[in-house]
Backbone as CSV, one residue per row, in Angstrom:
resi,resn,N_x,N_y,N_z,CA_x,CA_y,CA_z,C_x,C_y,C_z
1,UNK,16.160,-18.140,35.320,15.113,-19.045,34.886,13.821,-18.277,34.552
2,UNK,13.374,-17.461,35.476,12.467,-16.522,34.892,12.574,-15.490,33.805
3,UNK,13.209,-14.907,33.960,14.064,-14.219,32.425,13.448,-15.210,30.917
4,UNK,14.247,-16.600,31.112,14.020,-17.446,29.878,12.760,-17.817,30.063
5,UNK,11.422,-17.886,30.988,10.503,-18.409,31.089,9.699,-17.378,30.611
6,UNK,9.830,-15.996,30.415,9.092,-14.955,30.474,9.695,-14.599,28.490
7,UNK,10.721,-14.924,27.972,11.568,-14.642,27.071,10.418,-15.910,26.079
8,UNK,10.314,-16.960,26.592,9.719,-17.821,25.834,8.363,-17.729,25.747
9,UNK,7.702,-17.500,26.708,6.089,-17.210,26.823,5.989,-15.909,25.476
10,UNK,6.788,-15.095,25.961,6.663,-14.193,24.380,7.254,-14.107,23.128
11,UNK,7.781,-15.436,22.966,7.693,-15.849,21.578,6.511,-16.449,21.097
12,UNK,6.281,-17.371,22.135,5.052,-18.136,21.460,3.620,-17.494,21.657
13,UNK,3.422,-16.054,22.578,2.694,-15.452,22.333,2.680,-14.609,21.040
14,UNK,3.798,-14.166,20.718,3.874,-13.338,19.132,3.334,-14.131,18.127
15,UNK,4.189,-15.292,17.836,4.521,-16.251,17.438,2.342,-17.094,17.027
16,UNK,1.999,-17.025,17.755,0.413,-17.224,17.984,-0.660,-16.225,17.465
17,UNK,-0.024,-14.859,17.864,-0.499,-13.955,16.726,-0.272,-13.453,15.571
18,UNK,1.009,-13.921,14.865,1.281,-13.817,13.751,0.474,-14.750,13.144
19,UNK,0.564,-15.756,13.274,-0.056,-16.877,12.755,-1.559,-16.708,12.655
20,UNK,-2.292,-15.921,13.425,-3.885,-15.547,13.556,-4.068,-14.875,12.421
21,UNK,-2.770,-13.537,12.681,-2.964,-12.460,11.280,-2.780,-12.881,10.018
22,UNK,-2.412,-14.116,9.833,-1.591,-14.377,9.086,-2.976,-15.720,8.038
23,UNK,-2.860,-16.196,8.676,-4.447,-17.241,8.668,-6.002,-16.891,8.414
24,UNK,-5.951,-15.862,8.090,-7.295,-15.103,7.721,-8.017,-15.704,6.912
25,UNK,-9.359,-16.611,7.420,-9.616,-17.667,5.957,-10.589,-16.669,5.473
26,UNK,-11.594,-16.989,4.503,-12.187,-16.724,3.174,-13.619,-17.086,3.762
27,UNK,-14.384,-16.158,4.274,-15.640,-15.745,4.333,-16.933,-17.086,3.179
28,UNK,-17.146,-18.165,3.912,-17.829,-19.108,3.439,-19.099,-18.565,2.875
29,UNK,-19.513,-17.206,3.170,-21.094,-16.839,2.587,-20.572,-15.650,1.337
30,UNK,-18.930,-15.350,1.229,-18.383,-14.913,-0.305,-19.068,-15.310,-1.429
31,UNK,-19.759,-13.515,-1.668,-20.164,-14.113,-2.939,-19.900,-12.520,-4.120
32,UNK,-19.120,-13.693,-5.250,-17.412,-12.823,-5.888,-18.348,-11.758,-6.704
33,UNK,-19.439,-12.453,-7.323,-20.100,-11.639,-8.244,-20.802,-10.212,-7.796
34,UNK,-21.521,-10.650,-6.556,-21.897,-8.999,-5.640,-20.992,-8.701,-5.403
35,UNK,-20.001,-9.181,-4.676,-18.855,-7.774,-4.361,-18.287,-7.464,-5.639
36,UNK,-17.597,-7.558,-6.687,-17.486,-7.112,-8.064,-18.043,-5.626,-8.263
37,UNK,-20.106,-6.641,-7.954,-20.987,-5.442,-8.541,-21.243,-4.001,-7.749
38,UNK,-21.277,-4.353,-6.471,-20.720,-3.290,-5.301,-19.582,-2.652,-5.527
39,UNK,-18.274,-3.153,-5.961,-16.933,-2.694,-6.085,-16.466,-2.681,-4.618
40,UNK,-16.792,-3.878,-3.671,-16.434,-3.803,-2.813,-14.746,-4.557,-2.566
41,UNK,-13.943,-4.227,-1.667,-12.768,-4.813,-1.880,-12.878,-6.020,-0.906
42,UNK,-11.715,-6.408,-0.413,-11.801,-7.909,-0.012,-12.599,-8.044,1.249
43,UNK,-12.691,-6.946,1.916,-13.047,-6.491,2.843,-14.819,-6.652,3.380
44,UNK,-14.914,-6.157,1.982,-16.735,-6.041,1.835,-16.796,-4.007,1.915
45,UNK,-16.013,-3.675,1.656,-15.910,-2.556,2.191,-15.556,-1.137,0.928
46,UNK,-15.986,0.028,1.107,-15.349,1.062,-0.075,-15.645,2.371,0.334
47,UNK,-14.856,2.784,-0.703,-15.333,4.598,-0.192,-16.340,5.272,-1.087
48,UNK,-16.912,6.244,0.177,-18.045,7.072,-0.086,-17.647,8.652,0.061
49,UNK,-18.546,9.090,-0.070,-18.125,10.845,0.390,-19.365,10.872,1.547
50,UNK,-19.107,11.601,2.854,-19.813,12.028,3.427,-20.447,13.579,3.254
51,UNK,-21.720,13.529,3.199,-22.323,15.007,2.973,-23.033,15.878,4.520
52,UNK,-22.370,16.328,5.072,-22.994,17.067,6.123,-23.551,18.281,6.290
53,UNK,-24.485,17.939,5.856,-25.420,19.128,5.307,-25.978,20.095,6.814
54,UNK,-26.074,21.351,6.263,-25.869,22.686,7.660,-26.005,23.853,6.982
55,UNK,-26.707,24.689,8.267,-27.376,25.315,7.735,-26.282,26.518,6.994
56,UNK,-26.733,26.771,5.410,-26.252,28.297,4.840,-26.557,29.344,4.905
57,UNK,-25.991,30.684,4.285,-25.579,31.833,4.902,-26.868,32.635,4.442
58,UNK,-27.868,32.318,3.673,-28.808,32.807,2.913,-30.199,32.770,4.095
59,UNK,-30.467,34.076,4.763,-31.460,34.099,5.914,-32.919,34.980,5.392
60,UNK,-32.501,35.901,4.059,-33.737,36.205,3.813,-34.455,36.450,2.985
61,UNK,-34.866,34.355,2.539,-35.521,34.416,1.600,-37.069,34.272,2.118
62,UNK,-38.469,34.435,1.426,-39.198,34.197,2.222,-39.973,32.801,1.894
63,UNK,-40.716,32.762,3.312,-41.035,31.153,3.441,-41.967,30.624,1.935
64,UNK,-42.330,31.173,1.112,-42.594,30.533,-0.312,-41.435,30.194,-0.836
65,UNK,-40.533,31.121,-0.871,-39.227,30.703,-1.620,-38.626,29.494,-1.251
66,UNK,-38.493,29.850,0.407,-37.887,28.544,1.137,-38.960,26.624,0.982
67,UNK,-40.167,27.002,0.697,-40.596,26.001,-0.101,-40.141,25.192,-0.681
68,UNK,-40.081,26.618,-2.127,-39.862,25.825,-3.476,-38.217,25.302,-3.162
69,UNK,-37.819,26.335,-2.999,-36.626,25.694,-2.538,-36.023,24.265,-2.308
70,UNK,-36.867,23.784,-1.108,-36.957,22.404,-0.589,-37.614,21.245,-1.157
71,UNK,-38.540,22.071,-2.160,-39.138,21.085,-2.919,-38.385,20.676,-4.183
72,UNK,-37.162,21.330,-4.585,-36.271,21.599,-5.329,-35.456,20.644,-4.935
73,UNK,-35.261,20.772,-3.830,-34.201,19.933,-3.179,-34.445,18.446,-2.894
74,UNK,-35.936,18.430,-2.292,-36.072,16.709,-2.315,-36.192,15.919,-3.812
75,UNK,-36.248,16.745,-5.116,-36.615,16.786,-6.347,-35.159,15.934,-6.828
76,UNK,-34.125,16.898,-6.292,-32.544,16.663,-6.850,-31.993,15.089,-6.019
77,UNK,-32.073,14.950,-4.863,-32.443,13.617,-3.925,-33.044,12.919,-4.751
78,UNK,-34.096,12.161,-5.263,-34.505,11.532,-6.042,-33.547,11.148,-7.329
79,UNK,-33.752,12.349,-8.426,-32.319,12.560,-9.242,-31.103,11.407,-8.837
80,UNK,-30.674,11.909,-7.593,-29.302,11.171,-7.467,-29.436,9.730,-7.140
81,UNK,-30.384,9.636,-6.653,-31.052,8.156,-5.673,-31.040,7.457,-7.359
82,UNK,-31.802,7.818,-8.479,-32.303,7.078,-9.368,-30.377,7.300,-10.504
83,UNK,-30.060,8.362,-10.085,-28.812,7.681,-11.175,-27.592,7.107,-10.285
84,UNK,-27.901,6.364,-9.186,-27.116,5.787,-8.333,-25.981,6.282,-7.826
85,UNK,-25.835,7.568,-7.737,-24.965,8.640,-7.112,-25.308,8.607,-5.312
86,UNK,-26.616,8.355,-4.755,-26.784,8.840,-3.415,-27.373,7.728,-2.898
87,UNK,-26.383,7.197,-1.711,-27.036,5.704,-1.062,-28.065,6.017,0.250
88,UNK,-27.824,7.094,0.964,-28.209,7.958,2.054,-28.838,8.833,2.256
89,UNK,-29.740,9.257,2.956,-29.955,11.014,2.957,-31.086,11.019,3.866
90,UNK,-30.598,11.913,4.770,-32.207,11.940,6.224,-30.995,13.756,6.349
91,UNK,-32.583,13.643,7.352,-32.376,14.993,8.101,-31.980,14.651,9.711
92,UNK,-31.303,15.450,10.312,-30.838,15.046,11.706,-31.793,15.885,12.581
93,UNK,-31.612,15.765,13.979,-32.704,15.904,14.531,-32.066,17.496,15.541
94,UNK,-33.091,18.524,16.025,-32.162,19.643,16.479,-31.157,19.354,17.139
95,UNK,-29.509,20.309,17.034,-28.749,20.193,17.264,-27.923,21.559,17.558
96,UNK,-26.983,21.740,18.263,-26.365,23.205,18.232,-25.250,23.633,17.183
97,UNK,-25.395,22.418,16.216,-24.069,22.437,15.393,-24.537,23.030,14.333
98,UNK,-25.919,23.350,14.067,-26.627,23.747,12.672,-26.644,22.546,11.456
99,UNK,-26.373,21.226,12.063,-26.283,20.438,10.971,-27.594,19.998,11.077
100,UNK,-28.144,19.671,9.222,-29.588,19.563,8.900,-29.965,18.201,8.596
101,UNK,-28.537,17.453,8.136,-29.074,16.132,7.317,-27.773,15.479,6.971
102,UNK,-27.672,14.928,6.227,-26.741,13.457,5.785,-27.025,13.369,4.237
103,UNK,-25.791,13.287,3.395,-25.682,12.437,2.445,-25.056,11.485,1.887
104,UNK,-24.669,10.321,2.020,-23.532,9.559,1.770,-23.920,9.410,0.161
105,UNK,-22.627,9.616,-0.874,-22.629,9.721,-2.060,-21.672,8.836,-2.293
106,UNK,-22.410,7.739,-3.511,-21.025,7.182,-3.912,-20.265,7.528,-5.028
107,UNK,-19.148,8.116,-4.138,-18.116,8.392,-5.070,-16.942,8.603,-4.491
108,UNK,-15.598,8.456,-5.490,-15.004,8.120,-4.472,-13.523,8.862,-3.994
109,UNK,-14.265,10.810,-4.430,-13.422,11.987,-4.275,-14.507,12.830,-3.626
110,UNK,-13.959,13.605,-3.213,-14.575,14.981,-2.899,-14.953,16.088,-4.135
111,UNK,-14.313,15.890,-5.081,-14.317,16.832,-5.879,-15.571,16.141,-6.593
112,UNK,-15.923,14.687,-7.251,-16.957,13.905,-7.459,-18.189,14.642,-6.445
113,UNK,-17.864,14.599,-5.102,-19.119,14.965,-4.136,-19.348,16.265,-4.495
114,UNK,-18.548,16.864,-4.735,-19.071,18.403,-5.143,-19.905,18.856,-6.388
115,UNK,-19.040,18.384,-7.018,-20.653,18.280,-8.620,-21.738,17.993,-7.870
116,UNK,-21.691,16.938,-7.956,-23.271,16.473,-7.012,-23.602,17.608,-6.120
117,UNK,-23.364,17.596,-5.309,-24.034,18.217,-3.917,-24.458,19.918,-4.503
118,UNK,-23.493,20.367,-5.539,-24.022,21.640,-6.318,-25.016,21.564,-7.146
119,UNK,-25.423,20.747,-7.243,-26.938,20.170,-8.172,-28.293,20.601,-7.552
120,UNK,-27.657,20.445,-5.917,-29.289,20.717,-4.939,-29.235,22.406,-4.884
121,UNK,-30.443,22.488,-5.581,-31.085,24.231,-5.253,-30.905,24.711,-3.728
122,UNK,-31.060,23.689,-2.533,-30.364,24.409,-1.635,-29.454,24.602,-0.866
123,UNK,-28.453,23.829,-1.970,-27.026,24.341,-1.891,-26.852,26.086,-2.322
124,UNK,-27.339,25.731,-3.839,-27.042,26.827,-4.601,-27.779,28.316,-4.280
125,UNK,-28.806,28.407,-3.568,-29.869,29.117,-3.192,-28.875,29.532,-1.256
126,UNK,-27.840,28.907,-1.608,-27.066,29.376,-0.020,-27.969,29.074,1.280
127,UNK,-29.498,28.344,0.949,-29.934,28.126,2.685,-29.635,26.708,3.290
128,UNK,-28.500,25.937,2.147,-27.463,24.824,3.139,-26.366,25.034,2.542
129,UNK,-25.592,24.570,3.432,-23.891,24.293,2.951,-23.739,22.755,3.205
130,UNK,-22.537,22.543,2.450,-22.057,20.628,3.002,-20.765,20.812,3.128
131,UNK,-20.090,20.229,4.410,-19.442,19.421,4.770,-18.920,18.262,4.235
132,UNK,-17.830,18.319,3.287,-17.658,17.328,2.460,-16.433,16.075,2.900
133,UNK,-16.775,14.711,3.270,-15.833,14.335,4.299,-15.284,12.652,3.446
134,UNK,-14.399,12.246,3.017,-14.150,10.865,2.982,-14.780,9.686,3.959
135,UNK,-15.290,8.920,3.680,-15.679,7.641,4.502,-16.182,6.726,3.965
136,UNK,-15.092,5.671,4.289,-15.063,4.207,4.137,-16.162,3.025,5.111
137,UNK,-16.886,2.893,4.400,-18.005,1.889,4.855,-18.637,0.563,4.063
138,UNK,-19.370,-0.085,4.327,-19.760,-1.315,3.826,-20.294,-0.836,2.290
139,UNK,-19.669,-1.837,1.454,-20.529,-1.867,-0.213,-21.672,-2.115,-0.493
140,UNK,-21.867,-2.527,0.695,-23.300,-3.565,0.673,-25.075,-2.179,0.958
141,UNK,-23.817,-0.958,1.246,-24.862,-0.051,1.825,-25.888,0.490,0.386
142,UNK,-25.410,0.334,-0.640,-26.175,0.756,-1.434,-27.452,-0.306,-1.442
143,UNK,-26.999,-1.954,-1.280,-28.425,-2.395,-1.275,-29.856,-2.359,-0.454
144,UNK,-29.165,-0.980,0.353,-30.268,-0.792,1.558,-31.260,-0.116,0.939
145,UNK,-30.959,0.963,-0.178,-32.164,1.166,-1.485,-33.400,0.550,-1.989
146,UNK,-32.452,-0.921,-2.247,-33.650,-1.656,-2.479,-34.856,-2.408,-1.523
147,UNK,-34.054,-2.404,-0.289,-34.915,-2.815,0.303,-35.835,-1.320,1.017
148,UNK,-35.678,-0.484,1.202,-36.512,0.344,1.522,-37.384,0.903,0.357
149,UNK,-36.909,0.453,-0.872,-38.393,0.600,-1.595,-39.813,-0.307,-1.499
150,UNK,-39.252,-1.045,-0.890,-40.285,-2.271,-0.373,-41.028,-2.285,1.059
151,UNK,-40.204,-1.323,2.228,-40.397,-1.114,3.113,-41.344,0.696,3.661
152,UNK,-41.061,1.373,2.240,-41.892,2.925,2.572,-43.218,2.856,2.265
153,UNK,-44.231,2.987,2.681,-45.425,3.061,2.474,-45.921,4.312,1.666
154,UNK,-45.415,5.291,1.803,-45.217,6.560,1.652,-44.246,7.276,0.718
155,UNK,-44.124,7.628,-0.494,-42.954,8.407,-0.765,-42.951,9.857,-0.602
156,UNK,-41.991,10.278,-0.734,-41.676,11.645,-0.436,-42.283,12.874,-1.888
């Protein structure tokens, strides 16, 4: 009797979650035209390239160079921000890993992230390297752009 009591409890436990997985309704605040324009899938969701920017092999340039350099570099950031290539980008805070910063790029190869990321002078100038990584995150992240143009007091 327990056997069949324990045999039946887990049918209709399966049986209860199939039906959950199975029943997935349709997001009442769906709206078809932004996700389209995002290219987000049903999900709300897509791929990006992660940029993990760290430090490169180039130690002696001197601190004018390393300047222009950087000024080069927040120059190319902009660039990508305005031809909608780069949804992301900060610097991280000290660490023992030598990593400097973040870029999430939308696109949706590595080999895509690499054009790009060879664009920044301090890539090419060897005083960063990137870490070039797949990751799948919200579509919606690019509209965080717009709202932080409304939110910086300050530009860079």
């Amino acid at each position: 009797m327990k056997k069949r009591y324990l045999i039946t409890t887990l049918i209709i436990c399966l049986t209860a979650f199939y039906a959950g997985v199975n029943a997935q309704e349709t997001n009442k605040n769906y709206d078809e035209k932004l996700a389209k324009e995002l290219n987000a899938d049903e999900y709300g969701m897509k791929t990006y390239v992660l940029a993990i920017l760290k430090t490169g092999t180039e130690k002696s340039l001197s601190k004018a160079k390393q300047d222009s350099v950087f000024k080069g570099h927040m120059v190319n950031i902009g660039k990508l921000v305005t031809d909608g290539k780069l949804v992301v980008a900060g610097p991280l805070g000290k660490n023992d890993k030598n990593y400097r910063g973040i870029f999430i790029l939308d696109v949706p190869t590595i080999e895509e992230a690499k054009k790009l990321v060879d664009t920044d002078p301090a890539i090419q100038s060897k005083l960063l390297d990137a870490d070039l990584i797949i990751w799948y995150g919200s579509a919606a992240l690019k509209e965080t752009l717009k709202i932080h143009s409304k939110i910086e007091k300050r530009s860079h």
